[in-house]
Amino acid sequence: KNLVFELTESVLINSADKAVKLIKELNASGIKVSMDDFGTGYSSLSYIYQFDFNELKIDKSFTDLIGCSRKTDDFIKILIDTCHKFGIQVVTEGVENEQQYKKLLDDGCDIIQGYYFSRPVDEKCMIEMLASND
């Protein structure tokens, strides 16, 4: 129920027919499927309706451009809205500052990840962090 299988864009480009079949099988077995690293390589909006993803992860390469131009900011908003129209949850990776965080929050991004919240931590530190939130 909570398992998410991530496929990178390169897998989709190189093996589209196999990917469609695999995604259908995973969804049928209750495993969620995420398209990882959207924004690298030859990203295509057609992936959003062509493949039956549960989640799309916007790559840090897009996150880094937030606030640089109205065009980029508008594109990210449109991407999030389009995913939501198809019932796809959106995760944005690589958020490093408050401006990026607020923009994504305002745009309705479902999950926001990055150093803005925490640097990577080891298992012991994670257990301590989770215990302190009880």
PDB file of C-alpha atoms in Angstrom:
ATOM      1  CA  LYS A   1       0.000   0.000   0.000  1.00  0.00           C
ATOM      2  CA  ASN A   2       2.840   2.430   0.783  1.00  0.00           C
ATOM      3  CA  LEU A   3       5.348   1.017  -1.676  1.00  0.00           C
ATOM      4  CA  VAL A   4       6.315   3.331  -4.544  1.00  0.00           C
ATOM      5  CA  PHE A   5       8.278   2.066  -7.546  1.00  0.00           C
ATOM      6  CA  GLU A   6      10.265   4.826  -9.275  1.00  0.00           C
ATOM      7  CA  LEU A   7      10.994   4.804 -12.987  1.00  0.00           C
ATOM      8  CA  THR A   8      13.397   7.298 -14.495  1.00  0.00           C
ATOM      9  CA  GLU A   9      12.716   9.112 -17.707  1.00  0.00           C
ATOM     10  CA  SER A  10      15.509   7.235 -19.486  1.00  0.00           C
ATOM     11  CA  VAL A  11      13.772   3.904 -18.809  1.00  0.00           C
ATOM     12  CA  LEU A  12      10.601   5.253 -20.408  1.00  0.00           C
ATOM     13  CA  ILE A  13      12.397   6.515 -23.497  1.00  0.00           C
ATOM     14  CA  ASN A  14      14.360   3.312 -24.037  1.00  0.00           C
ATOM     15  CA  SER A  15      11.599   0.817 -23.245  1.00  0.00           C
ATOM     16  CA  ALA A  16       8.205   2.538 -23.560  1.00  0.00           C
ATOM     17  CA  ASP A  17       6.214  -0.611 -24.395  1.00  0.00           C
ATOM     18  CA  LYS A  18       7.754  -2.576 -21.541  1.00  0.00           C
ATOM     19  CA  ALA A  19       7.250   0.377 -19.185  1.00  0.00           C
ATOM     20  CA  VAL A  20       3.524   0.622 -19.996  1.00  0.00           C
ATOM     21  CA  LYS A  21       3.092  -3.090 -19.264  1.00  0.00           C
ATOM     22  CA  LEU A  22       5.149  -2.920 -16.053  1.00  0.00           C
ATOM     23  CA  ILE A  23       3.248   0.121 -14.775  1.00  0.00           C
ATOM     24  CA  LYS A  24      -0.091  -1.615 -15.366  1.00  0.00           C
ATOM     25  CA  GLU A  25       1.113  -4.727 -13.518  1.00  0.00           C
ATOM     26  CA  LEU A  26       2.446  -2.714 -10.588  1.00  0.00           C
ATOM     27  CA  ASN A  27      -0.747  -0.653 -10.303  1.00  0.00           C
ATOM     28  CA  ALA A  28      -2.841  -3.827 -10.443  1.00  0.00           C
ATOM     29  CA  SER A  29      -0.852  -5.268  -7.544  1.00  0.00           C
ATOM     30  CA  GLY A  30      -1.345  -2.109  -5.457  1.00  0.00           C
ATOM     31  CA  ILE A  31       2.140  -0.714  -5.912  1.00  0.00           C
ATOM     32  CA  LYS A  32       2.269   2.998  -6.739  1.00  0.00           C
ATOM     33  CA  VAL A  33       4.447   4.128  -9.626  1.00  0.00           C
ATOM     34  CA  SER A  34       6.429   7.368  -9.709  1.00  0.00           C
ATOM     35  CA  MET A  35       8.162   8.989 -12.651  1.00  0.00           C
ATOM     36  CA  ASP A  36      11.444  10.173 -11.181  1.00  0.00           C
ATOM     37  CA  ASP A  37      13.673  12.995 -12.448  1.00  0.00           C
ATOM     38  CA  PHE A  38      11.070  14.753 -14.615  1.00  0.00           C
ATOM     39  CA  GLY A  39      12.897  17.658 -16.186  1.00  0.00           C
ATOM     40  CA  THR A  40      16.077  15.862 -17.133  1.00  0.00           C
ATOM     41  CA  GLY A  41      16.823  14.604 -20.594  1.00  0.00           C
ATOM     42  CA  TYR A  42      13.918  14.695 -23.026  1.00  0.00           C
ATOM     43  CA  SER A  43      10.999  15.275 -20.665  1.00  0.00           C
ATOM     44  CA  SER A  44       7.658  15.235 -22.397  1.00  0.00           C
ATOM     45  CA  LEU A  45       4.282  16.316 -21.104  1.00  0.00           C
ATOM     46  CA  SER A  46       2.830  13.381 -23.026  1.00  0.00           C
ATOM     47  CA  TYR A  47       4.232  11.102 -20.303  1.00  0.00           C
ATOM     48  CA  ILE A  48       1.569  12.472 -17.966  1.00  0.00           C
ATOM     49  CA  TYR A  49      -1.262  10.893 -19.939  1.00  0.00           C
ATOM     50  CA  GLN A  50       0.646   8.192 -21.824  1.00  0.00           C
ATOM     51  CA  PHE A  51       1.797   6.364 -18.682  1.00  0.00           C
ATOM     52  CA  ASP A  52      -0.433   5.557 -15.717  1.00  0.00           C
ATOM     53  CA  PHE A  53       1.706   7.138 -12.992  1.00  0.00           C
ATOM     54  CA  ASN A  54       0.518   7.797  -9.474  1.00  0.00           C
ATOM     55  CA  GLU A  55       3.255  10.345  -8.859  1.00  0.00           C
ATOM     56  CA  LEU A  56       5.576  12.618 -10.796  1.00  0.00           C
ATOM     57  CA  LYS A  57       8.804  13.893  -9.254  1.00  0.00           C
ATOM     58  CA  ILE A  58       9.966  17.253 -10.573  1.00  0.00           C
ATOM     59  CA  ASP A  59      13.737  17.246 -10.785  1.00  0.00           C
ATOM     60  CA  LYS A  60      15.951  19.717  -8.950  1.00  0.00           C
ATOM     61  CA  SER A  61      16.981  21.186 -12.314  1.00  0.00           C
ATOM     62  CA  PHE A  62      13.518  22.811 -12.489  1.00  0.00           C
ATOM     63  CA  THR A  63      13.483  23.709  -8.796  1.00  0.00           C
ATOM     64  CA  ASP A  64      16.745  25.622  -9.229  1.00  0.00           C
ATOM     65  CA  LEU A  65      15.041  27.872 -11.802  1.00  0.00           C
ATOM     66  CA  ILE A  66      12.173  28.966  -9.548  1.00  0.00           C
ATOM     67  CA  GLY A  67      12.181  32.753  -9.321  1.00  0.00           C
ATOM     68  CA  CYS A  68      14.516  33.189 -12.295  1.00  0.00           C
ATOM     69  CA  SER A  69      11.771  33.926 -14.794  1.00  0.00           C
ATOM     70  CA  ARG A  70       8.008  34.212 -15.002  1.00  0.00           C
ATOM     71  CA  LYS A  71       8.092  31.638 -17.816  1.00  0.00           C
ATOM     72  CA  THR A  72       9.681  28.979 -15.599  1.00  0.00           C
ATOM     73  CA  ASP A  73       7.395  29.752 -12.672  1.00  0.00           C
ATOM     74  CA  ASP A  74       4.330  29.547 -14.916  1.00  0.00           C
ATOM     75  CA  PHE A  75       5.516  26.259 -16.407  1.00  0.00           C
ATOM     76  CA  ILE A  76       5.923  24.659 -12.986  1.00  0.00           C
ATOM     77  CA  LYS A  77       2.415  25.776 -11.996  1.00  0.00           C
ATOM     78  CA  ILE A  78       0.977  24.408 -15.251  1.00  0.00           C
ATOM     79  CA  LEU A  79       2.843  21.119 -14.747  1.00  0.00           C
ATOM     80  CA  ILE A  80       1.448  20.723 -11.215  1.00  0.00           C
ATOM     81  CA  ASP A  81      -2.087  21.618 -12.356  1.00  0.00           C
ATOM     82  CA  THR A  82      -1.890  19.208 -15.305  1.00  0.00           C
ATOM     83  CA  CYS A  83      -0.723  16.355 -13.097  1.00  0.00           C
ATOM     84  CA  HIS A  84      -3.554  17.022 -10.651  1.00  0.00           C
ATOM     85  CA  LYS A  85      -6.089  16.952 -13.530  1.00  0.00           C
ATOM     86  CA  PHE A  86      -4.919  13.411 -14.241  1.00  0.00           C
ATOM     87  CA  GLY A  87      -4.947  12.398 -10.561  1.00  0.00           C
ATOM     88  CA  ILE A  88      -1.173  12.382 -10.284  1.00  0.00           C
ATOM     89  CA  GLN A  89       0.494  13.477  -7.068  1.00  0.00           C
ATOM     90  CA  VAL A  90       3.423  15.877  -7.515  1.00  0.00           C
ATOM     91  CA  VAL A  91       6.702  15.725  -5.591  1.00  0.00           C
ATOM     92  CA  THR A  92       9.332  18.424  -6.068  1.00  0.00           C
ATOM     93  CA  GLU A  93      12.944  17.616  -5.279  1.00  0.00           C
ATOM     94  CA  GLY A  94      15.826  19.882  -4.367  1.00  0.00           C
ATOM     95  CA  VAL A  95      14.055  22.701  -2.543  1.00  0.00           C
ATOM     96  CA  GLU A  96      16.758  24.780  -0.877  1.00  0.00           C
ATOM     97  CA  ASN A  97      15.163  28.074   0.124  1.00  0.00           C
ATOM     98  CA  GLU A  98      11.995  29.728   1.358  1.00  0.00           C
ATOM     99  CA  GLN A  99      11.173  31.313  -2.013  1.00  0.00           C
ATOM    100  CA  GLN A 100      11.102  27.902  -3.709  1.00  0.00           C
ATOM    101  CA  TYR A 101       9.124  26.389  -0.852  1.00  0.00           C
ATOM    102  CA  LYS A 102       6.467  29.136  -0.833  1.00  0.00           C
ATOM    103  CA  LYS A 103       6.087  29.064  -4.625  1.00  0.00           C
ATOM    104  CA  LEU A 104       5.558  25.314  -4.664  1.00  0.00           C
ATOM    105  CA  LEU A 105       3.202  25.471  -1.704  1.00  0.00           C
ATOM    106  CA  ASP A 106       1.172  28.208  -3.440  1.00  0.00           C
ATOM    107  CA  ASP A 107       1.137  26.143  -6.640  1.00  0.00           C
ATOM    108  CA  GLY A 108      -0.348  23.154  -4.789  1.00  0.00           C
ATOM    109  CA  CYS A 109       2.639  20.825  -4.894  1.00  0.00           C
ATOM    110  CA  ASP A 110       1.777  17.732  -2.844  1.00  0.00           C
ATOM    111  CA  ILE A 111       5.200  16.844  -1.427  1.00  0.00           C
ATOM    112  CA  ILE A 112       8.212  19.150  -1.203  1.00  0.00           C
ATOM    113  CA  GLN A 113      11.666  17.713  -0.507  1.00  0.00           C
ATOM    114  CA  GLY A 114      15.096  19.212  -0.076  1.00  0.00           C
ATOM    115  CA  TYR A 115      17.790  20.770   2.047  1.00  0.00           C
ATOM    116  CA  TYR A 116      15.388  23.554   3.051  1.00  0.00           C
ATOM    117  CA  PHE A 117      13.966  21.044   5.516  1.00  0.00           C
ATOM    118  CA  SER A 118      17.025  18.945   6.338  1.00  0.00           C
ATOM    119  CA  ARG A 119      20.285  17.647   5.020  1.00  0.00           C
ATOM    120  CA  PRO A 120      20.434  13.860   4.693  1.00  0.00           C
ATOM    121  CA  VAL A 121      20.653  12.175   8.092  1.00  0.00           C
ATOM    122  CA  ASP A 122      21.744   8.751   9.252  1.00  0.00           C
ATOM    123  CA  GLU A 123      19.430   6.158  10.785  1.00  0.00           C
ATOM    124  CA  LYS A 124      20.182   7.115  14.405  1.00  0.00           C
ATOM    125  CA  CYS A 125      19.436  10.789  13.788  1.00  0.00           C
ATOM    126  CA  MET A 126      16.220   9.921  11.909  1.00  0.00           C
ATOM    127  CA  ILE A 127      14.987   7.806  14.828  1.00  0.00           C
ATOM    128  CA  GLU A 128      15.733  10.676  17.224  1.00  0.00           C
ATOM    129  CA  MET A 129      13.947  13.169  14.977  1.00  0.00           C
ATOM    130  CA  LEU A 130      10.871  10.962  14.701  1.00  0.00           C
ATOM    131  CA  ALA A 131      10.829  10.293  18.456  1.00  0.00           C
ATOM    132  CA  SER A 132      10.945  14.014  19.207  1.00  0.00           C
ATOM    133  CA  ASN A 133       7.780  14.558  17.128  1.00  0.00           C
ATOM    134  CA  ASP A 134       5.658  12.224  19.291  1.00  0.00           C
TER     135      ASP A 134
END
